[in-house]
Each structure stands twice: as C-alpha cells, then as structure tokens.
Short mmCIF file of C-alpha atoms in Angstrom, two decimals:
data_model
loop_
_atom_site.label_atom_id
_atom_site.label_comp_id
_atom_site.label_asym_id
_atom_site.label_seq_id
_atom_site.Cartn_x
_atom_site.Cartn_y
_atom_site.Cartn_z
CA MET A 1 -4.41 26.12 -10.43
CA ASN A 2 -6.44 29.31 -10.61
CA LYS A 3 -4.90 31.79 -7.48
CA ASN A 4 -7.98 33.33 -7.37
CA VAL A 5 -10.18 29.67 -6.95
CA THR A 6 -10.06 29.33 -3.52
CA ARG A 7 -10.29 25.90 -1.19
CA ASN A 8 -13.70 26.49 -0.29
CA SER A 9 -15.41 26.91 -3.71
CA PHE A 10 -13.36 24.35 -4.88
CA PHE A 11 -14.13 21.54 -2.27
CA GLY A 12 -17.43 22.65 -1.07
CA SER A 13 -18.93 22.20 2.33
CA TYR A 14 -16.79 20.11 4.13
CA THR A 15 -13.14 20.20 4.14
CA LEU A 16 -11.12 17.73 5.24
CA SER A 17 -7.28 18.43 6.73
CA LEU A 18 -4.35 16.49 6.47
CA LYS A 19 -2.38 18.66 9.01
CA GLU A 20 -4.39 17.05 11.68
CA HIS A 21 -3.40 13.26 12.49
CA LEU A 22 -6.22 11.18 11.54
CA LEU A 23 -5.33 8.11 13.97
CA PRO A 24 -7.77 5.81 12.48
CA LEU A 25 -5.39 5.48 9.53
CA ASP A 26 -2.83 4.31 11.51
CA GLY A 27 -5.15 1.74 12.73
CA PHE A 28 -6.16 0.82 9.03
CA ARG A 29 -2.06 0.56 8.25
CA GLY A 30 -2.03 -1.57 11.39
CA LEU A 31 -4.61 -3.99 9.70
CA ALA A 32 -3.04 -4.08 6.53
CA VAL A 33 0.38 -5.17 7.95
CA LEU A 34 -1.33 -8.02 10.32
CA LEU A 35 -3.29 -9.33 6.85
CA VAL A 36 0.10 -8.95 5.05
CA LEU A 37 1.70 -11.01 7.71
CA ILE A 38 -0.61 -13.56 8.28
CA TYR A 39 -0.67 -14.27 4.43
CA HIS A 40 2.82 -14.69 4.64
CA PHE A 41 3.36 -16.64 7.91
CA PHE A 42 0.47 -19.05 7.73
CA PRO A 43 -0.16 -20.33 3.73
CA VAL A 44 -3.65 -21.51 4.62
CA PHE A 45 -4.85 -17.90 5.14
CA ARG A 46 -4.75 -17.25 2.10
CA VAL A 47 -6.96 -14.31 1.91
CA GLY A 48 -4.36 -11.99 3.39
CA TRP A 49 -3.13 -10.72 0.09
CA VAL A 50 -6.28 -8.34 0.03
CA GLY A 51 -4.29 -5.61 2.60
CA VAL A 52 -1.97 -4.59 -0.30
CA ASP A 53 -4.78 -3.18 -1.50
CA LEU A 54 -5.81 -1.63 1.48
CA PHE A 55 -1.88 0.13 1.88
CA PHE A 56 -2.71 0.94 -1.56
CA ALA A 57 -5.93 2.81 -0.75
CA LEU A 58 -4.20 4.40 1.99
CA SER A 59 -1.89 5.80 0.15
CA GLY A 60 -4.09 7.13 -2.44
CA PHE A 61 -5.81 8.77 0.28
CA LEU A 62 -3.04 10.73 1.85
CA ILE A 63 -1.09 11.61 -1.09
CA THR A 64 -3.82 13.08 -2.67
CA GLY A 65 -4.89 15.16 0.36
CA LYS A 66 -0.63 16.16 0.16
CA LEU A 67 -1.18 16.96 -3.26
CA PHE A 68 -4.40 19.33 -2.74
CA GLU A 69 -1.96 21.21 0.10
CA VAL A 70 0.58 21.72 -2.98
CA LYS A 71 -2.57 22.68 -4.96
CA PHE A 72 -3.27 25.49 -2.83
CA GLY A 73 -0.37 26.64 -2.17
CA GLU A 74 0.12 25.05 1.75
CA ALA A 75 3.07 23.53 0.42
CA ASP A 76 5.30 23.34 -2.79
CA LEU A 77 6.31 20.41 -4.91
CA ASN A 78 9.91 20.34 -3.75
CA THR A 79 8.40 19.77 0.09
CA TYR A 80 6.08 17.13 -1.32
CA PHE A 81 9.48 14.76 -2.96
CA ARG A 82 11.21 15.32 -0.58
CA ASN A 83 9.41 14.48 2.40
CA ARG A 84 8.06 10.82 0.30
CA ILE A 85 12.11 10.19 -0.17
CA LEU A 86 12.82 10.51 3.41
CA ARG A 87 9.60 8.08 4.00
CA ILE A 88 10.43 5.46 2.23
CA LEU A 89 14.01 5.48 0.92
CA PRO A 90 16.09 5.15 4.81
CA ALA A 91 14.04 1.80 5.89
CA TYR A 92 13.89 -0.03 1.90
CA ILE A 93 17.95 1.06 1.36
CA SER A 94 18.46 -0.49 4.89
CA ILE A 95 17.18 -3.71 3.50
CA LEU A 96 18.73 -3.59 0.49
CA VAL A 97 22.19 -3.09 2.19
CA ILE A 98 21.89 -5.89 4.81
CA THR A 99 20.63 -8.69 1.87
CA TYR A 100 23.00 -7.71 -0.61
CA LEU A 101 26.40 -7.36 2.02
CA GLY A 102 24.93 -11.06 3.18
CA ILE A 103 25.17 -12.17 -0.54
CA PHE A 104 28.32 -10.43 -1.49
CA LEU A 105 30.07 -12.42 1.77
CA ILE A 106 28.95 -15.39 0.74
CA PRO A 107 31.82 -17.76 -0.91
CA GLU A 108 31.20 -18.31 -4.72
CA GLU A 109 30.85 -22.04 -4.28
CA ARG A 110 27.36 -21.84 -2.31
CA ILE A 111 25.81 -19.56 -4.03
CA THR A 112 22.84 -20.61 -5.63
CA ALA A 113 20.64 -19.89 -8.90
CA SER A 114 18.12 -18.01 -7.04
CA MET A 115 20.74 -16.05 -5.30
CA GLU A 116 22.33 -15.39 -8.51
CA GLN A 117 19.26 -14.26 -9.61
CA LEU A 118 18.91 -11.98 -6.42
CA LYS A 119 22.22 -10.46 -7.86
CA ASP A 120 21.29 -9.90 -11.25
CA LEU A 121 18.15 -7.84 -9.91
CA LEU A 122 20.04 -5.59 -7.69
CA PRO A 123 19.03 -2.63 -10.44
CA TYR A 124 15.69 -3.58 -10.42
CA TYR A 125 15.53 -3.22 -6.37
CA SER A 126 17.87 0.30 -6.48
CA THR A 127 15.45 1.64 -9.08
CA PHE A 128 11.46 0.71 -7.89
CA THR A 129 11.17 -1.10 -10.60
CA LEU A 130 11.10 -4.59 -9.94
CA ASN A 131 7.54 -4.21 -10.64
CA ILE A 132 7.95 -3.87 -14.41
CA TRP A 133 10.35 -7.07 -14.24
CA THR A 134 7.58 -9.13 -12.65
CA SER A 135 5.11 -8.06 -15.04
CA PHE A 136 7.29 -9.81 -17.98
CA GLU A 137 9.38 -12.51 -15.96
CA GLY A 138 6.86 -13.56 -13.21
CA TRP A 139 7.89 -13.53 -9.62
CA PRO A 140 11.85 -14.06 -9.33
CA LEU A 141 13.28 -17.51 -7.78
CA ASN A 142 14.24 -15.94 -5.05
CA ILE A 143 11.63 -14.14 -2.76
CA MET A 144 13.52 -12.39 0.27
CA LEU A 145 13.36 -9.57 -1.25
CA VAL A 146 9.67 -10.25 -3.85
CA HIS A 147 6.97 -7.97 -1.23
CA LEU A 148 9.30 -4.89 -2.49
CA TRP A 149 7.28 -5.06 -5.76
CA SER A 150 4.71 -3.05 -3.88
CA VAL A 151 7.12 -0.20 -3.14
CA SER A 152 8.06 -0.22 -6.91
CA THR A 153 4.44 0.60 -7.70
CA GLU A 154 4.07 3.09 -4.82
CA ILE A 155 6.84 5.06 -5.71
CA GLN A 156 5.66 5.29 -9.15
CA PHE A 157 2.06 6.32 -8.27
CA TYR A 158 4.11 9.37 -5.98
CA LEU A 159 5.66 10.08 -9.16
CA ILE A 160 2.83 9.99 -11.50
CA TRP A 161 0.03 11.04 -9.21
CA PRO A 162 0.89 15.00 -8.94
CA LEU A 163 0.62 15.49 -12.85
CA PHE A 164 -3.24 14.80 -13.09
CA ILE A 165 -4.03 15.97 -9.55
CA ILE A 166 -2.34 19.40 -9.51
CA LEU A 167 -4.28 19.70 -13.11
CA ILE A 168 -7.60 18.82 -11.82
CA PRO A 169 -9.68 22.26 -12.31
CA SER A 170 -12.81 21.18 -9.91
CA ALA A 171 -13.38 18.58 -7.75
CA ARG A 172 -16.41 17.19 -9.72
CA LYS A 173 -14.14 16.42 -12.47
CA GLY A 174 -11.17 15.12 -9.90
CA MET A 175 -14.19 12.82 -8.85
CA MET A 176 -14.74 11.61 -12.65
CA PHE A 177 -11.07 10.88 -13.17
CA CYS A 178 -10.78 8.75 -10.33
CA LEU A 179 -13.97 6.70 -11.58
CA LEU A 180 -11.95 6.82 -14.80
CA ILE A 181 -8.56 5.36 -13.99
CA MET A 182 -10.58 2.53 -11.83
CA LEU A 183 -12.27 1.83 -14.85
CA LEU A 184 -9.07 1.79 -17.07
CA ALA A 185 -7.12 -0.39 -14.68
CA LEU A 186 -9.86 -2.84 -14.67
CA VAL A 187 -9.13 -2.71 -18.66
CA VAL A 188 -5.94 -3.09 -18.25
CA ARG A 189 -6.22 -6.26 -16.04
CA VAL A 190 -9.00 -8.25 -18.59
CA LEU A 191 -7.06 -7.40 -21.38
CA PRO A 192 -5.10 -10.20 -22.97
CA GLY A 193 -1.29 -8.90 -22.06
CA GLU A 194 0.19 -12.56 -22.89
CA GLU A 195 -0.35 -11.88 -26.24
CA ILE A 196 2.12 -8.63 -26.21
CA GLY A 197 4.61 -10.68 -23.95
CA LEU A 198 3.84 -9.59 -20.36
CA HIS A 199 3.67 -12.40 -17.78
CA ASN A 200 0.34 -13.15 -15.89
CA ILE A 201 1.60 -11.35 -12.88
CA TYR A 202 1.28 -8.33 -13.95
CA ARG A 203 -2.16 -7.82 -13.46
CA TYR A 204 -1.44 -8.14 -9.96
CA SER A 205 2.53 -6.12 -9.74
CA SER A 206 2.00 -3.33 -12.38
CA LEU A 207 0.86 -0.03 -11.57
CA PRO A 208 -1.85 -0.05 -14.85
CA ALA A 209 -3.22 -2.80 -13.51
CA ARG A 210 -3.22 -1.71 -9.61
CA PHE A 211 -4.25 2.11 -10.51
CA ASP A 212 -7.83 1.43 -9.09
CA SER A 213 -6.55 0.78 -5.85
CA PHE A 214 -4.94 3.94 -5.54
CA ALA A 215 -7.85 6.25 -7.04
CA ALA A 216 -10.18 5.10 -5.00
CA GLY A 217 -8.22 6.18 -2.01
CA SER A 218 -7.71 9.49 -4.41
CA LEU A 219 -11.64 9.32 -4.55
CA LEU A 220 -12.56 9.18 -1.14
CA PHE A 221 -10.09 12.37 -0.35
CA ILE A 222 -11.95 14.27 -2.66
CA LEU A 223 -15.75 13.30 -1.67
CA PHE A 224 -15.25 14.10 1.81
CA ASN A 225 -13.78 17.33 0.31
CA ALA A 226 -16.67 18.03 -1.79
CA VAL A 227 -19.70 16.59 -0.36
CA ASP A 228 -21.69 17.42 2.41
CA LYS A 229 -20.55 15.57 5.28
CA GLN A 230 -24.71 14.23 6.07
CA ILE A 231 -25.15 13.04 2.52
CA LEU A 232 -22.05 11.19 3.18
CA LYS A 233 -23.02 9.64 6.08
CA GLN A 234 -26.32 8.31 4.43
CA VAL A 235 -24.27 7.25 1.10
CA PHE A 236 -21.43 5.13 2.97
CA ARG A 237 -23.99 3.79 5.23
CA ILE A 238 -25.49 2.13 2.18
CA LEU A 239 -22.56 1.35 0.22
CA LEU A 240 -20.11 -0.49 3.49
CA PRO A 241 -23.12 -3.10 3.95
CA LEU A 242 -23.79 -3.58 0.37
CA SER A 243 -20.02 -3.87 -0.46
CA GLY A 244 -19.20 -6.11 2.51
CA VAL A 245 -21.89 -8.44 1.64
CA ALA A 246 -21.09 -8.26 -2.04
CA TRP A 247 -17.28 -9.03 -0.50
CA LEU A 248 -18.48 -11.76 1.53
CA LEU A 249 -20.75 -13.75 -0.89
CA ALA A 250 -17.60 -13.61 -3.64
CA LEU A 251 -15.33 -15.14 -0.91
CA GLY A 252 -17.75 -17.79 -0.33
CA TYR A 253 -18.17 -18.71 -4.03
CA MET A 254 -14.61 -18.02 -4.72
CA PHE A 255 -12.97 -19.04 -1.84
CA PRO A 256 -10.17 -18.98 -0.54
CA TRP A 257 -10.36 -15.53 -2.85
CA HIS A 258 -6.41 -15.96 -4.34
CA TYR A 259 -4.73 -13.54 -7.10
CA SER A 260 -4.25 -16.64 -8.22
CA GLN A 261 -7.67 -17.47 -9.59
CA ASP A 262 -7.80 -15.65 -12.78
CA ILE A 263 -11.56 -13.95 -11.90
CA VAL A 264 -9.83 -13.06 -8.66
CA LEU A 265 -6.79 -11.55 -10.29
CA LYS A 266 -8.40 -9.74 -13.07
CA TRP A 267 -11.96 -8.61 -11.06
CA GLY A 268 -11.55 -8.86 -7.27
CA THR A 269 -9.35 -6.17 -6.85
CA LEU A 270 -11.59 -3.94 -7.69
CA LEU A 271 -14.25 -5.36 -5.24
CA ASN A 272 -11.60 -5.01 -2.48
CA VAL A 273 -10.93 -1.55 -3.17
CA ILE A 274 -14.34 -0.39 -3.21
CA CYS A 275 -14.72 -2.31 0.39
CA TRP A 276 -11.89 -0.56 1.21
CA MET A 277 -12.99 2.61 0.51
CA SER A 278 -16.31 1.91 1.98
CA LEU A 279 -14.94 1.17 5.29
CA ILE A 280 -12.29 4.01 5.54
CA GLY A 281 -14.69 6.08 4.65
CA PHE A 282 -17.76 5.36 7.18
CA THR A 283 -14.50 4.94 9.99
CA LEU A 284 -13.73 8.53 9.55
CA LEU A 285 -17.21 9.60 9.15
CA TYR A 286 -18.91 8.24 12.33
CA SER A 287 -16.19 9.34 14.93
CA ASN A 288 -18.17 7.78 17.83
CA GLY A 289 -19.05 4.43 16.05
CA PHE A 290 -18.02 1.16 16.91
CA LEU A 291 -15.45 1.19 14.09
CA HIS A 292 -14.12 4.36 14.59
CA ARG A 293 -13.06 2.82 18.29
CA ILE A 294 -11.26 -0.39 16.79
CA PHE A 295 -8.78 1.29 14.59
CA THR A 296 -8.36 3.92 16.89
CA GLY A 297 -7.33 1.04 19.71
CA LYS A 298 -4.01 1.40 21.13
CA ALA A 299 -2.63 -2.00 19.38
CA ILE A 300 -3.88 -1.81 16.20
CA VAL A 301 -2.83 2.12 15.69
CA TRP A 302 0.74 0.91 17.65
CA MET A 303 1.02 -1.97 14.36
CA GLY A 304 0.38 0.72 11.73
CA ARG A 305 3.21 3.19 13.56
CA TYR A 306 5.72 0.73 12.37
CA SER A 307 4.00 -1.12 9.59
CA TYR A 308 6.55 0.09 6.68
CA GLY A 309 9.25 -1.39 9.12
CA MET A 310 7.08 -4.41 9.56
CA TYR A 311 6.40 -5.01 5.92
CA ILE A 312 10.08 -4.11 4.63
CA PHE A 313 11.62 -6.80 6.97
CA HIS A 314 9.09 -9.31 7.38
CA LEU A 315 9.84 -11.43 4.59
CA PRO A 316 13.55 -11.80 5.73
CA VAL A 317 12.07 -12.74 9.06
CA TRP A 318 10.13 -15.19 8.00
CA ILE A 319 12.27 -17.22 5.72
CA ILE A 320 14.51 -16.98 8.21
CA PHE A 321 11.86 -19.39 10.25
CA GLU A 322 10.73 -20.99 7.59
CA LYS A 323 14.25 -22.69 7.11
CA LEU A 324 14.03 -23.66 10.79
CA ALA A 325 11.14 -25.46 10.30
CA ALA A 326 12.17 -27.11 7.01
CA ALA A 327 15.49 -28.26 9.34
CA GLY A 328 12.87 -29.70 11.74
CA TRP A 329 13.69 -27.48 14.49
CA ILE A 330 10.30 -26.56 14.86
CA SER A 331 7.02 -26.68 13.81
CA GLY A 332 5.17 -24.77 10.60
CA TRP A 333 2.51 -22.84 12.67
CA LEU A 334 4.94 -22.19 15.81
CA ALA A 335 7.22 -20.57 12.93
CA GLY A 336 4.65 -18.65 11.63
CA LEU A 337 3.37 -17.48 15.36
CA ALA A 338 7.11 -16.79 16.41
CA ALA A 339 8.09 -14.88 13.11
CA ILE A 340 5.17 -12.38 14.18
CA PRO A 341 6.68 -10.73 17.51
CA VAL A 342 10.19 -10.90 15.81
CA THR A 343 8.91 -8.84 12.76
CA MET A 344 7.25 -6.55 15.38
CA PHE A 345 10.67 -6.07 16.71
CA ALA A 346 12.25 -5.40 13.68
CA GLY A 347 9.65 -2.81 12.45
CA PHE A 348 10.37 -1.11 16.15
CA CYS A 349 14.01 -1.37 15.24
CA SER A 350 13.79 -0.28 12.52
CA TYR A 351 11.78 2.86 13.59
CA HIS A 352 13.50 4.07 16.23
CA LEU A 353 17.11 3.42 15.01
CA VAL A 354 16.46 4.33 11.04
CA GLU A 355 13.18 6.21 10.12
CA LYS A 356 12.24 8.08 12.84
CA TYR A 357 15.71 10.26 12.43
CA PHE A 358 14.65 10.90 8.69
CA LEU A 359 10.57 11.79 9.78
CA SER A 360 12.41 13.78 12.23
CA LYS A 361 13.72 16.37 8.83
CA LYS A 362 10.26 16.34 7.38
CA LYS A 363 8.96 18.33 10.58
CA LYS A 364 11.70 20.52 10.65
CA ILE A 365 11.05 20.94 6.96
CA ALA A 366 7.44 21.85 7.32
CA GLU A 367 8.46 24.00 10.58
CA ASN A 368 10.64 26.45 8.20
#
C-alpha cells in the first residue's frame, strides 16, 4: 500500500473503527451459537445450521477490519497472527486434550470403530485440516469433535485473507473482489466435484465452497468505510426486507431448509449470507432502532461473550445427554433442555479459566 494514500482517501466519507467495541456484534455471536445449539440439541429444528453462516460472516467483517489496520500502519501482521492464535488455540487445544486423554485412557477392548477413527483423525484436528478430510471422506463416524471443521475453515481463512486484503489498492476494487469471491464460491458448490473424487459434503465444509460467507462480511466492512452513511441506510432499508422475504419464501418452499437438500446446499448458503449481511448492516446503521436494542440486550450479549467456548464444548456435552436419553434416564427433549445450561456453564468456565488469560495477553500487546 502506498504510504501517501490515507485512510480517508481510500475509504471515503464514513469510516468504521474496530478499536471501539461494537456491542451488537456480540449479540449476533450470541444468536449464532444459540442457533447451533438448538440445531444439535433439538433435531427437529433443522434450520439452525445457518448459525454457522452468521459466524463466518462476522469473521469476514471483523478480520477485514483488523487487516485494514495492518494496511494503514495501525498494526502489523505479527500482531494480527499472534492475536488470532491467542483467541483460537487455548479453548481448541483444551477440548482436544480432554477428548483424546479420555480416549487413550479407555481399555483397548472397549475401543469402538468410531473411537479408532477419531484417534486416527488427531493429525487433522491438530493441523486444522479436518474440513479437507471431510471434503474427501464425508463426516467421520465419531461426531464428538466433528463441529471443529468450522474452526479449520476459519483458520484457513485467517491465513489466506491477508494476502488479498492488504494488496487491494482501493475500496471499489475491494468490493468487486469480494463480489467475485462470492460468485466463485457459488460456482465451486454447483460444479460436479464428485467427478474429481470429492465427497458431496465438500460443498458444506471446504473453505472454497464457504468463502461467500466470509466475503459477504468483508464486503459489509468495506461498504461501511467507502459509502456515505445515509446512502447505506437507504440501501439496507430496502435490502433487509427483500432478502428476508426471499429467505422466508425459500424456507417455506424448501422446508426444512437443510444443507442435506441439494438445492439448499448449492444455492442456499448465498441467500443465507445475504440475509445475515443485511441484518448486521441494518442493525449497525440504525443505532437507535429496534434491532439494535435486541442485539445489545444483556442476555444475548452474554451468550456472545462466551460463544466460542460454548461452541467448542457443546457437542461433547450433547453426546453425554444423548447417551442418557438413549439409556432411558431422560427424554430426548429434556436432554436438549438440560444440555443448554450445561453448555453455557462450559462456555463460562472456558472463558474465565482458559480464554481470558490469553485474551489479556492480546491487550498487553496492543498497549505496547
């Protein structure tokens, strides 16, 4: 980036800084993790998988903001990568250690085929490449850690996106690039990947197929910094109801709107992320509006604060309750209801016993 190019000349008349905490984004994280919990704990609620698209869109928005700080000399790449490591690894390593320590302590004669496969997958979990494995093999037999495919996808995005964002010479080209990435992700999902040995699930778990979610969030950040606020308000005042109605019509026509449906898997993700992008943009623009008040509510912001730990630990928690239900100790619905507060507690403990210490290191780095 040319040092003579200033932030204002690159962006335009309206700049959004991530140095100030955007409370509604915590609320959106809370909504995302709540959708995922309901999806796994109550199988009848099959639409909850769209919470993953919301997580990805939020990552695209926030990571692009962090990379623009690097772009304009307000931070450096070493700090960017160090902060990503401090945010992701502690809780992630914790669940791996707990899970694999438990498995390796199980007597050999009690090891099942799914446990054996889980042991074999340790290199993929350890290197954030589970989503690559699933792209060729499908979902693993043991689902205790299968949700970590999304963390693999996020990490790969964190590594790749700086190569593009820092080199973008202008906001207009940045917007065009994000739109191109969204189109290419759609093409990846529509192409017959099975003909080259890919499993159908690659359309759901691989980064190339999910790049539109991240790019939509990135596009939103660039729009906020390149387009006048009043113009943006008019755009999202139209885009939000249009995309919302389109999504509801699609849901009604393709109910239950699950990625196991071919048309939803290939085309539905794009509609999901357009809706999420519209909702996030509208909420941030109308700071006195009804949606802003919803996503800054104490309960949903609390969920967002502990969302990462909740996401990391929720599936192992659910498996325990699912086994209790299978044994006849409790009903399926009661198991789901009980798993929610236990998962919240796990997320709370993860944050205060593990994540918080490393997050404080991020603040010290920023201060120095």
